[in-house]
Coordinates of C-alpha atoms in Angstrom, one line a residue:
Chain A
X1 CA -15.3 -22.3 -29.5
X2 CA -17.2 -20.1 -32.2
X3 CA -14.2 -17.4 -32.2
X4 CA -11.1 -19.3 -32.2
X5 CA -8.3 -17.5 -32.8
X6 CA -4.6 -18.4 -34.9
X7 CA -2.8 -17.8 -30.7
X8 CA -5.0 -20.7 -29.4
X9 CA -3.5 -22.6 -32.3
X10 CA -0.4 -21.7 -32.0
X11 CA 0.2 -21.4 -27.9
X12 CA 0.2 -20.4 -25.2
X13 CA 3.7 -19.8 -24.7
X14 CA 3.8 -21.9 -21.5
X15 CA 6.4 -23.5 -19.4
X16 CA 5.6 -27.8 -19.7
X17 CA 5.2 -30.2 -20.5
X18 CA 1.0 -30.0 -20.6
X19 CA -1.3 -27.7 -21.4
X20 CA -4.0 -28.7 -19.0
X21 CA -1.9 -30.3 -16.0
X22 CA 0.5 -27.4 -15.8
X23 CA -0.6 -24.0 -18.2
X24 CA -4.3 -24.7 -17.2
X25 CA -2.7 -25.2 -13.4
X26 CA -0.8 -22.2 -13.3
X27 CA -4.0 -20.1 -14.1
X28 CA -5.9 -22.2 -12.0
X29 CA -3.5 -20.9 -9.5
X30 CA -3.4 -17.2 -10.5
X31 CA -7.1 -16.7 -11.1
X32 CA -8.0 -18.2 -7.5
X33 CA -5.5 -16.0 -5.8
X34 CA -6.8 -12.6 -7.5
X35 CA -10.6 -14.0 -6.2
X36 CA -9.0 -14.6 -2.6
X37 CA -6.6 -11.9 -2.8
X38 CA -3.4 -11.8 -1.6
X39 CA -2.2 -12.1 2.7
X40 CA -2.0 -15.5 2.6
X41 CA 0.3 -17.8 5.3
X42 CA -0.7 -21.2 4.1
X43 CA -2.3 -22.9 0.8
X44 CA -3.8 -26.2 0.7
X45 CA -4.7 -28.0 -3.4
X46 CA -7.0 -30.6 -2.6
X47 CA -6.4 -32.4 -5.8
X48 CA -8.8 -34.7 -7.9
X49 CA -8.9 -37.0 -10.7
X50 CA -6.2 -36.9 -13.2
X51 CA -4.8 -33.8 -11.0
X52 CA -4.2 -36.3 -8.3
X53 CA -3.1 -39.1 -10.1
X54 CA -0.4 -36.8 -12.3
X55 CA 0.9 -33.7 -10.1
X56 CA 4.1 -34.9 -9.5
X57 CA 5.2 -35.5 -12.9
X58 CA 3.3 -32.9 -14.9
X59 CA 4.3 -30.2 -12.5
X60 CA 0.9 -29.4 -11.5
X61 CA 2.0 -29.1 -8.1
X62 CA 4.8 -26.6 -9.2
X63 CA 2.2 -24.7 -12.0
X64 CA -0.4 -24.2 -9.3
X65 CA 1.7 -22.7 -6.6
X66 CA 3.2 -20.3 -9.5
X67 CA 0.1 -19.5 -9.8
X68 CA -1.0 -18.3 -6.3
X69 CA 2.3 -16.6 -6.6
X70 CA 0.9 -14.6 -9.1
X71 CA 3.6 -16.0 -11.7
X72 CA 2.1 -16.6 -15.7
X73 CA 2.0 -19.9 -17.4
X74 CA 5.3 -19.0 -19.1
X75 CA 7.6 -17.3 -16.3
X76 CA 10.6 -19.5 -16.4
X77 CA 10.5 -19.9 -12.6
X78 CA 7.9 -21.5 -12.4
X79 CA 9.8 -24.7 -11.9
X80 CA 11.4 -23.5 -8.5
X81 CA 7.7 -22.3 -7.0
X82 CA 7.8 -24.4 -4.3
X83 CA 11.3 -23.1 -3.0
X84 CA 10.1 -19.4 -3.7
X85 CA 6.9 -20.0 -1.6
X86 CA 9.7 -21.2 1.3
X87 CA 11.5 -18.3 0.7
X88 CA 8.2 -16.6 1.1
X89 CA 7.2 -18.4 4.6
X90 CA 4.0 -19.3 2.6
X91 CA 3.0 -23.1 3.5
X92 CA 2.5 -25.3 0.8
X93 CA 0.1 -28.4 1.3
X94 CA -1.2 -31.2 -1.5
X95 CA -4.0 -33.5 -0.7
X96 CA -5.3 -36.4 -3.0
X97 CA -8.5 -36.4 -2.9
X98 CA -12.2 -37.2 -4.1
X99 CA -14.0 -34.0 -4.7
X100 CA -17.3 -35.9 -6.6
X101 CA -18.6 -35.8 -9.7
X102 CA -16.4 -32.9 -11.5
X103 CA -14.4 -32.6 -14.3
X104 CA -11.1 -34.8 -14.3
X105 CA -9.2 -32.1 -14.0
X106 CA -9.9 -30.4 -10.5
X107 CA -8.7 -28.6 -7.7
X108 CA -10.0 -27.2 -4.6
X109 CA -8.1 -24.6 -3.7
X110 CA -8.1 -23.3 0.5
X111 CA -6.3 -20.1 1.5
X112 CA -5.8 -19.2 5.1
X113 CA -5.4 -15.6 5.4
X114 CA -3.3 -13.8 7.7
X115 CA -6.1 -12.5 9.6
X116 CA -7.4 -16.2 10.8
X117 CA -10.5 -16.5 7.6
X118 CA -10.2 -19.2 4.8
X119 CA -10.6 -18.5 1.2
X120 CA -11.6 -21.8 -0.4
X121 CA -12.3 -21.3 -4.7
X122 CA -13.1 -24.7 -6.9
X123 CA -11.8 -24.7 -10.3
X124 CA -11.3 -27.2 -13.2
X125 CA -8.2 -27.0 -16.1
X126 CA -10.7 -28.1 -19.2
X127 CA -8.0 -28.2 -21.9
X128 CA -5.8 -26.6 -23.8
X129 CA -4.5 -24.3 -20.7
X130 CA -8.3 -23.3 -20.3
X131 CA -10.1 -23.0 -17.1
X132 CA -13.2 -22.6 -15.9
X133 CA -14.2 -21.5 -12.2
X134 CA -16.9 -23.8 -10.5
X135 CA -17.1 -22.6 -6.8
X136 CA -15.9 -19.8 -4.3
X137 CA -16.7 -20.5 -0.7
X138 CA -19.2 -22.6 -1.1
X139 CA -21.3 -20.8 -3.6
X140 CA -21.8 -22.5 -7.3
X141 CA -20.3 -20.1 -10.2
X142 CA -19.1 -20.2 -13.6
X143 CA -16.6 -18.2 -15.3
X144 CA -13.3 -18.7 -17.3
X145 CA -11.0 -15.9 -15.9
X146 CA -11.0 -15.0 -20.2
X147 CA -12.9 -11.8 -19.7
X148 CA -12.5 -9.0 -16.9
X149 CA -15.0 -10.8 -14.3
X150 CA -17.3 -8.2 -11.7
X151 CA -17.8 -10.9 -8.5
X152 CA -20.5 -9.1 -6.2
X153 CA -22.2 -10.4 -3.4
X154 CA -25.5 -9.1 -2.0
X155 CA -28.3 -9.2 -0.1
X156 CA -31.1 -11.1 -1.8
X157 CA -33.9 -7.5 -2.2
X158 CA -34.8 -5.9 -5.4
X159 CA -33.3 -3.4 -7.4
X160 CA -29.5 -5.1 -7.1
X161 CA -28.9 -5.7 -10.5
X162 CA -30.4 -3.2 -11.7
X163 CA -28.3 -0.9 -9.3
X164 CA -24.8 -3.1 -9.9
X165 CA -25.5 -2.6 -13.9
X166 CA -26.7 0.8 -14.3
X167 CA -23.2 1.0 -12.9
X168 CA -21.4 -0.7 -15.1
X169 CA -23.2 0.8 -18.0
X170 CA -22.9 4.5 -16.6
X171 CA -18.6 4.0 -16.8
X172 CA -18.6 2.7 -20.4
X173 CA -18.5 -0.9 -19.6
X174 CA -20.3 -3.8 -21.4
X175 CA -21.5 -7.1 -20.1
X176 CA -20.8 -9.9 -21.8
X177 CA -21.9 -12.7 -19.9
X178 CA -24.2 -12.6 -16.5
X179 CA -25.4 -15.1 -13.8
X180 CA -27.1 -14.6 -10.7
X181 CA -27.6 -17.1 -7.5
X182 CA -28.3 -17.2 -4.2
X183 CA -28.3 -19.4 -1.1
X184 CA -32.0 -18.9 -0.8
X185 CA -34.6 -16.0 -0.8
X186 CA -33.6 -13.2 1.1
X187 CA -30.7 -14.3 1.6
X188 CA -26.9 -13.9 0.3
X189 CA -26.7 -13.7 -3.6
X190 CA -24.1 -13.8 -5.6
X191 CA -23.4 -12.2 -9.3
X192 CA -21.0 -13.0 -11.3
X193 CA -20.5 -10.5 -14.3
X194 CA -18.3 -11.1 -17.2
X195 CA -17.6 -7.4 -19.4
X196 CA -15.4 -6.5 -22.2
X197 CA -13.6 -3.4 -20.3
X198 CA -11.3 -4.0 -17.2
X199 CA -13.1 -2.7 -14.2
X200 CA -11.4 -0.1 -11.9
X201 CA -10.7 0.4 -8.1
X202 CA -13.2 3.1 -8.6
X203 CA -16.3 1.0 -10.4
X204 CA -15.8 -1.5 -7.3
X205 CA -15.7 1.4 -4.4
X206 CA -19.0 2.9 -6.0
X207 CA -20.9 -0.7 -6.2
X208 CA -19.7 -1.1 -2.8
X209 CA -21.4 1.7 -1.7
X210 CA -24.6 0.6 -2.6
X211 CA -27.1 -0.4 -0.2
X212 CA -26.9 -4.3 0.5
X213 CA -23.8 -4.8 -1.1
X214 CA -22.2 -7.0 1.2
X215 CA -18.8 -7.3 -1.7
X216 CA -17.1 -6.5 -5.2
X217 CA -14.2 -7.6 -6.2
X218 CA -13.1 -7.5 -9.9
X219 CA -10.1 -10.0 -11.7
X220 CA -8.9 -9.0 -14.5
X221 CA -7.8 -11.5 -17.4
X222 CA -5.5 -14.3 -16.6
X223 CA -4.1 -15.3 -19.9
Chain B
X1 CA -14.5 -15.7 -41.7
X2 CA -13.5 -19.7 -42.8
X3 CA -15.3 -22.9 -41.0
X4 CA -14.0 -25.0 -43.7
X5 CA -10.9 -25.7 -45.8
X6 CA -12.7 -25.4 -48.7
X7 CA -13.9 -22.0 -47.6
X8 CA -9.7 -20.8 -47.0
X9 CA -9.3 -22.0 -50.2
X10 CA -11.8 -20.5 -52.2
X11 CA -10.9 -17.0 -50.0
X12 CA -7.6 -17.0 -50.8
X13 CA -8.0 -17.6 -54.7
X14 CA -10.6 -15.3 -54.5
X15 CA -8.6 -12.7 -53.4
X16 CA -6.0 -14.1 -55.6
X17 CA -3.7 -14.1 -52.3
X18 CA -1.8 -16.8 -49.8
X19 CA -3.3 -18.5 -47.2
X20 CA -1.8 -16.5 -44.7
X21 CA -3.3 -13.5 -45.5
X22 CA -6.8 -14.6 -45.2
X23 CA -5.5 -15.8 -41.4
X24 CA -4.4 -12.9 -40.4
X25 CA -7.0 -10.3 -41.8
X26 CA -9.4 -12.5 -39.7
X27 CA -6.9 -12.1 -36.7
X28 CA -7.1 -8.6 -37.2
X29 CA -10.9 -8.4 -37.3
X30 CA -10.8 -11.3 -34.1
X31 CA -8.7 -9.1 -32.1
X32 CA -9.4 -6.0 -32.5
X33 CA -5.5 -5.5 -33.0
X34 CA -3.3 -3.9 -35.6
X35 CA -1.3 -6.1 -38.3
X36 CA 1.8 -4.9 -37.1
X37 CA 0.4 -6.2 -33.6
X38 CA -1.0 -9.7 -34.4
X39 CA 2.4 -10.2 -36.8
X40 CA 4.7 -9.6 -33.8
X41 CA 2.4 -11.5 -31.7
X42 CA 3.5 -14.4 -33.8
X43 CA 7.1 -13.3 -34.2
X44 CA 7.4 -13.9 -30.3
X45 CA 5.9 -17.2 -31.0
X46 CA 8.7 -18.1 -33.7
X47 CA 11.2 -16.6 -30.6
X48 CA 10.7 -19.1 -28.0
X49 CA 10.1 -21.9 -30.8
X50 CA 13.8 -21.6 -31.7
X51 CA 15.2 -21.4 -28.5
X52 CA 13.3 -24.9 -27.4
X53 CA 14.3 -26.4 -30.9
X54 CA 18.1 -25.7 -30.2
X55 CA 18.0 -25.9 -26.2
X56 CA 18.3 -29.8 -26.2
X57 CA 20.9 -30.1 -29.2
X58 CA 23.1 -28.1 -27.2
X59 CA 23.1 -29.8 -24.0
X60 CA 21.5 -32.5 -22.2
X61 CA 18.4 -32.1 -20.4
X62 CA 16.3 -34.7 -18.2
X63 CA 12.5 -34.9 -18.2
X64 CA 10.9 -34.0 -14.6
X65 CA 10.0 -37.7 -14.0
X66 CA 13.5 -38.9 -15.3
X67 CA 11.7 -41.0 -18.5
X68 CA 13.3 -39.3 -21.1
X69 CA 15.9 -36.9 -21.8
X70 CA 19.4 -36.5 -23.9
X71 CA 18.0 -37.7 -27.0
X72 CA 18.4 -34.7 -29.4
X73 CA 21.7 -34.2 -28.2
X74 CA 22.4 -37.7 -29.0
X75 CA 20.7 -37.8 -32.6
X76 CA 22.0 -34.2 -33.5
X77 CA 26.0 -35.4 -32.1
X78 CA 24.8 -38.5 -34.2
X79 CA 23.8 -36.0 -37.4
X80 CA 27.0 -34.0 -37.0
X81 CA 29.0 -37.4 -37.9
X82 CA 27.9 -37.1 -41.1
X83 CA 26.2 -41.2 -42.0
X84 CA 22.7 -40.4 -41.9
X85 CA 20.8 -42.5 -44.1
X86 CA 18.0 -39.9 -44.0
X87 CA 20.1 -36.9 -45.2
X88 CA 21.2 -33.9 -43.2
X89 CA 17.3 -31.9 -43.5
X90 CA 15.3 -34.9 -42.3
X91 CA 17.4 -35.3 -39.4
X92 CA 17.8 -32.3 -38.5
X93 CA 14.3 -32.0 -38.3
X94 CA 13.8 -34.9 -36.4
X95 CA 16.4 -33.7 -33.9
X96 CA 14.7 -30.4 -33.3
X97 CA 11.3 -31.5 -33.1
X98 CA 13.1 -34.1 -30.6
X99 CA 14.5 -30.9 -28.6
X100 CA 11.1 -29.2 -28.2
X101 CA 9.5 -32.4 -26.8
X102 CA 12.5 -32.6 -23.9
X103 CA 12.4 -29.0 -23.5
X104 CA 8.7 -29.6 -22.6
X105 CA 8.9 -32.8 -20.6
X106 CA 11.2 -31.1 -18.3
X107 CA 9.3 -27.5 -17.9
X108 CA 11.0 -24.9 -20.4
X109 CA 9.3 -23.0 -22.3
X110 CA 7.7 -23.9 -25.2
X111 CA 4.7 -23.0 -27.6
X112 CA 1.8 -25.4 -27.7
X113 CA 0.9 -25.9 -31.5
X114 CA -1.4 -26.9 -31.0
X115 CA -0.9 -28.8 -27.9
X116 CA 2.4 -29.2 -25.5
X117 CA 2.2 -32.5 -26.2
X118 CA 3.2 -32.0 -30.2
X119 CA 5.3 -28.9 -29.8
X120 CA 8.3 -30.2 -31.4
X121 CA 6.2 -30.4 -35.0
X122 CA 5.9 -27.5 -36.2
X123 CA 9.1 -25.6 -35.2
X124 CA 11.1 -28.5 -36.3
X125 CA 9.2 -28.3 -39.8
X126 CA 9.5 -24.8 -40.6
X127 CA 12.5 -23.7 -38.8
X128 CA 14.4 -26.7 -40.9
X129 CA 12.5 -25.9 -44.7
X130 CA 12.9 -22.5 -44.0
X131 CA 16.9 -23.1 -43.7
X132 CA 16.7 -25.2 -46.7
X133 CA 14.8 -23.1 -48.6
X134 CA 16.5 -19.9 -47.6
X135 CA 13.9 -18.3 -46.4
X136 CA 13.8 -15.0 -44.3
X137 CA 12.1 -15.1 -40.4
X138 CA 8.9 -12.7 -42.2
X139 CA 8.4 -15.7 -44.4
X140 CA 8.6 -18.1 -41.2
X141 CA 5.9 -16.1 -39.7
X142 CA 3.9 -16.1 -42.5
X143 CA 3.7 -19.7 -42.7
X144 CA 3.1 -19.7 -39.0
X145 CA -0.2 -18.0 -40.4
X146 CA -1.2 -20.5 -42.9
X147 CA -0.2 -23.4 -40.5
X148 CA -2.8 -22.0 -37.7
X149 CA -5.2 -21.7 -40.2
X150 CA -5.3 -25.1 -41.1
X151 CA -5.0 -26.1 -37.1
X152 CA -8.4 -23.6 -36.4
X153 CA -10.7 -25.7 -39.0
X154 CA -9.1 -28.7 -37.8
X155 CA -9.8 -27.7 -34.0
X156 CA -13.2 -26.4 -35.1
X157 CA -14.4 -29.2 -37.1
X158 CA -12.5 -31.8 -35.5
X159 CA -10.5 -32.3 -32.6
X160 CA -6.7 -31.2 -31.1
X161 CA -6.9 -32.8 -27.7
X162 CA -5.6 -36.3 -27.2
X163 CA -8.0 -37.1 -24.4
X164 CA -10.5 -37.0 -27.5
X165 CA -9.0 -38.0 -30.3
X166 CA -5.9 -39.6 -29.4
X167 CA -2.5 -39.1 -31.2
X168 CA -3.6 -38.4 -34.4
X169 CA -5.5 -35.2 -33.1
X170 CA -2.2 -33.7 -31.6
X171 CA 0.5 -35.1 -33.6
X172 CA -1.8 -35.5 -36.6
X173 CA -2.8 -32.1 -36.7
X174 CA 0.5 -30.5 -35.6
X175 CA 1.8 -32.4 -38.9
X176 CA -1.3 -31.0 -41.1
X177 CA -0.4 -27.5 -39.9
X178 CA 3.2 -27.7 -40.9
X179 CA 2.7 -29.8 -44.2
X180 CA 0.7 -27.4 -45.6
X181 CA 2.9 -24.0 -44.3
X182 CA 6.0 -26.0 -45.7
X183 CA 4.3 -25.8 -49.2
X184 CA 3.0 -22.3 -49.1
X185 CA 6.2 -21.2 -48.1
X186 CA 7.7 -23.3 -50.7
X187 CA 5.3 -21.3 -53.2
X188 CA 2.4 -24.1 -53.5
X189 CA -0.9 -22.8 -54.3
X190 CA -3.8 -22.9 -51.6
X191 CA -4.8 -26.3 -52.9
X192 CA -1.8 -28.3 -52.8
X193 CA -1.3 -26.7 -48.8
X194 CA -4.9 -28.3 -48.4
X195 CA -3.5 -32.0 -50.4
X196 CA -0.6 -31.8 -48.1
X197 CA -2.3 -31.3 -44.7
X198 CA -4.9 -34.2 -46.0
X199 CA -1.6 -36.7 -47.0
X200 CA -0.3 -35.9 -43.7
X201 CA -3.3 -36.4 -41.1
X202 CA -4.3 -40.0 -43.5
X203 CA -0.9 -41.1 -42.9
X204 CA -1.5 -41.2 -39.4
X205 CA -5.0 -41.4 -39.3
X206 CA -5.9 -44.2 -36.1
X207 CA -2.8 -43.5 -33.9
X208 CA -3.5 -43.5 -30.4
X209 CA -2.7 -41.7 -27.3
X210 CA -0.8 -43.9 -24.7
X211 CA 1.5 -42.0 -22.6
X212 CA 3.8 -44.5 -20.4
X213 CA 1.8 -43.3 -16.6
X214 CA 0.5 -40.4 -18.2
X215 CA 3.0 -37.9 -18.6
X216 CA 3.8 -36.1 -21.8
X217 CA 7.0 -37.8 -22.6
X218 CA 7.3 -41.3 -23.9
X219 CA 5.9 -42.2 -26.7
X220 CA 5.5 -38.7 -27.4
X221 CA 9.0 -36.8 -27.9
X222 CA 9.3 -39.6 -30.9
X223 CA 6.2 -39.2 -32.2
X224 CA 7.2 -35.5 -32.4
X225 CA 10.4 -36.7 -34.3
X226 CA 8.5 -39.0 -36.9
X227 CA 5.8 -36.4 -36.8
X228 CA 7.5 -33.7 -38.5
X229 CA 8.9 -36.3 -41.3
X230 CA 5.2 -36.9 -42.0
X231 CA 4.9 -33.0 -42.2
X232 CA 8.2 -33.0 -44.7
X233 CA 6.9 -35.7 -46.5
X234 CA 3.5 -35.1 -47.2
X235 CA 4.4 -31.2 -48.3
X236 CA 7.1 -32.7 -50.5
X237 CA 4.1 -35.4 -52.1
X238 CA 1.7 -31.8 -52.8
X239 CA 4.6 -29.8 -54.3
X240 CA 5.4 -32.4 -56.6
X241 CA 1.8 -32.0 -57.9
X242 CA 0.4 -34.9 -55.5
X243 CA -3.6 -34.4 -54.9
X244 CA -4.9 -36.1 -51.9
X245 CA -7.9 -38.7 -53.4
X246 CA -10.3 -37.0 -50.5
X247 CA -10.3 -33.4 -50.0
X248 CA -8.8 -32.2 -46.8
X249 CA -12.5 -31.1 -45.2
X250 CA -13.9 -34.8 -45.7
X251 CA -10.7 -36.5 -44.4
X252 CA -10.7 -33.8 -41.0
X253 CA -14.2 -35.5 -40.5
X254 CA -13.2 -38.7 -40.8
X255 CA -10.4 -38.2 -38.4
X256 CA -13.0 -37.1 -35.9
X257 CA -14.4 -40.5 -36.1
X258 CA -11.8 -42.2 -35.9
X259 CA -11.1 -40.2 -32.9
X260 CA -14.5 -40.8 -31.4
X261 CA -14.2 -44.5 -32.3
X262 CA -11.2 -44.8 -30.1
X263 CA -11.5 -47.0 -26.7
X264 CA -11.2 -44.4 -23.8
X265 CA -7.8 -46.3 -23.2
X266 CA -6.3 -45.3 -25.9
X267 CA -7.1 -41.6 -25.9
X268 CA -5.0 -40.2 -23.0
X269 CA -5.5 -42.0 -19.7
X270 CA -2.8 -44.3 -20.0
X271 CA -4.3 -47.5 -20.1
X272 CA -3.8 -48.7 -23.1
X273 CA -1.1 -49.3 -25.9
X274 CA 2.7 -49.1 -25.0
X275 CA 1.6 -47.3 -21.1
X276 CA -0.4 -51.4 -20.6
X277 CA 2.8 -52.9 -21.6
X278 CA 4.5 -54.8 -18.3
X279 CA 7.3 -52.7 -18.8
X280 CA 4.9 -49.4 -19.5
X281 CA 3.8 -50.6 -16.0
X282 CA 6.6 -50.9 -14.6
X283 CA 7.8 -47.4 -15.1
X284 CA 4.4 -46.0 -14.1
X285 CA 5.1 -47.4 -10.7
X286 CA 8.4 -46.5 -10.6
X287 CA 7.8 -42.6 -11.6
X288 CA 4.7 -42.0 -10.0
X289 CA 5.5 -43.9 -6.6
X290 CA 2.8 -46.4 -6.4

């Protein structure tokens, strides 16, 4: 870390008893949720590694369904998540699993929606109750959930960038980080766009309405 | 901007100030924030740090997996009866570094410092000189300050995390941090905070990480407890005029290779030390269902 400040020293102020099994769970959780969005019936954490090995007595099972709740590392009930999600009627699943050659710490995370679609987002807890995102439905990504992050799919045809940050740069807002993939030529991309200002409703209805944007969607920091 | 301990140093006698403020004017500058902002930042820090060193004292409370639990109570009853061989400070600075840890092992809230792991170090440390040395909370924070700054060279040059450095990293560190706040709140000059943090990370230099099945809880709630004696007694050592033989920048380094030298079972995946005892087996079984 080149900027590290005296608050990753001292915290996060976090519910236990780890930093990377249940803080880095619990935003695991949160982050994945704001990428799926909410109108979810049923969750399943496909759990790997260390995750798998651990859940039950680090609370990662508890952390990461606090998470998709929406709760922060340090709400106090994020020990009862998994009666709250009862409450809720929201289905809870944990598999152990093998998801390959990924960090220790991983979890593949599967929402089905209310409206019949899945939501599935791949993310790892790297330490210290940081995270990094490594997948959303399929596609390869890479962000931390640190910064306000721009997620916009498109068509594969010139001129989308360009469009997407003219944009961004027309409302004030500065990029700090940017990667662009895509499935193959032509076809879906994906861009994922890390900036320094929170992005608005209104920044993602006017990239929206550019011509072969198929998405937007914007998360704003998880601390 | 510091990289180096040297670098705090020289800064602060530079400027002819604490530690502390050279921490948080580069928090300031970091953030983007105000001083009033980055100071209560901290106070809410100091909050939840006192609650989760008294929670445990007052009543019991049981881990998640059922390992540990009711030992502060028991060694702060034991501290109330009045035979400590220790004295009243120590063990009432073991006893709430003890708190912190059960807090932790059985999800309340807590503040990593630097990891959840060693939470009970610090808080123990300064929340027990500070009594001692009748100091007010503004002072506490302050030596919050100095104790991060210490914790970011030692994160930047070195290691915090267990799963790389073992023990020493967390515990070590956490023990650095509050050895050297304990003497600049004590009034110590710059360089005796640096001797301190550099007695207290030698004097543990080589532990490992061995968690019984891999859950923060045993050995590590008393590591916490013999963690912040290191911290007590390597900031008494500098404030009686103590140097450390190797300056605190040369003895981070060597901590990271000790660290790196470490088997990978003995830096956090329970599979070495006390966790590959029979008995450390035992209870893995037993807690984790296998």
């Amino acid at each position: 870390m080149s900027s590290l400040s005296s608050f990753d020293i001292i915290g996060p102020i976090m519910v236990g008893p780890s930093s990377s099994h249940t803080a880095g769970a619990a935003r695991l959780g949160k982050v994945a949720m704001s990428i799926a969005g909410g109108n979810f019936k049923k969750v399943i954490f496909y759990l790997h590694g260390s995750f798998a090995k651990t859940y039950r007595g680090h609370g990662t099972d508890r952390a990461l369904v606090a998470g998709v709740l929406g709760m922060e590392t340090y709400d106090d009930r994020l020990k009862y998540s998994l009666d709250i999600a009862k409450e809720k009627g929201i289905e809870i699943e944990f598999v152990e699993s093998d998801l390959g050659d990924v960090h220790p710490n991983t979890v593949k995370i599967v929402f089905y929606k209310e409206d019949g679609t899945k939501f599935e987002v791949v993310g790892s807890s790297i330490g210290g109750g940081n995270i990094i995102i490594t997948e959303i439905n399929g596609d390869k990504v890479e962000f931390t959930g640190d910064y306000p992050t721009l997620i916009v799919k498109q068509k594969d045809v010139k001129g989308m960038i360009s469009s997407v940050t003219a944009i961004l740069a027309s409302q004030n807002i500065n990029i700090a980080t940017m990667r662009v993939t895509r499935r193959a030529k032509g076809k879906e991309a994906l861009m994922i766009i890390e900036t320094d200002a929170e992005i608005s409703e209104y920044v993602l209805k006017v990239i929206e309405k550019v011509e072969n944007i198929i998405s937007a969607k914007a998360i704003n920091p998880v601390k | 901007m510091y990289n180096t301990g040297l670098e705090l140093m020289e800064l602060a006698n530079s400027k002819k100030c604490k530690i502390y403020e050279i921490v948080i004017e580069n928090e300031v500058e970091l953030q983007g924030l105000s001083r009033e902002e980055i100071i209560l930042k901290m106070k809410k820090a100091l909050e939840v740090m006192k609650s989760s060193a008294q929670e445990a004292l007052d009543k019991e409370i049981k881990s998640v997996s059922g390992l540990i639990g009711g030992d502060a109570k028991r060694f702060e009853d034991y501290r109330k009866n009045g035979n400590t061989l220790c004295g009243d400070t120590v063990v009432k600075a073991m006893a709430r570094a003890l708190s912190c840890s059960e807090v932790n092992a059985a999800m309340g809230r807590i503040v990593a410092a630097p990891t959840a792991g060693s939470c009970g170090i610090l808080p123990a440390a300064l929340i027990t000189a500070g009594e001692k040395l009748n100091k007010t909370e503004d002072e506490i924070v302050n030596a919050l300050f100095t104790a991060s700054g210490i914790g970011q060279i030692i994160a930047k040059n070195a290691t915090v995390s267990g799963a790389e450095g073992g023990c020493q990293a967390e515990c070590g560190a956490a023990a650095a941090m509050a050895a050297a706040a304990i003497v600049e709140m004590a009034g110590g000059t710059p360089e005796m905070c640096l001797n301190a943090a550099s007695i207290a990370l030698k004097n543990i230099m080589g532990l490992v990480c061995d968690p019984i099945a891999g859950l923060v809880e045993a050995p590590c709630a008393k590591r916490n407890a013999s963690g912040v004696v290191n911290a007590l007694i390597s900031s008494e050592l500098a404030l009686a005029g103590i140097k450390s033989i190797i300056p605190f920048d040369e003895v981070v380094e060597a901590m990271y290779r000790v660290g790196k030298a470490l088997p990978e079972a003995l830096r956090e995946t329970a599979l070495g030390g006390i966790a590959a005892t029979p008995t450390g087996i035992k209870l893995r079984k037993q807690v984790l269902g296998e």
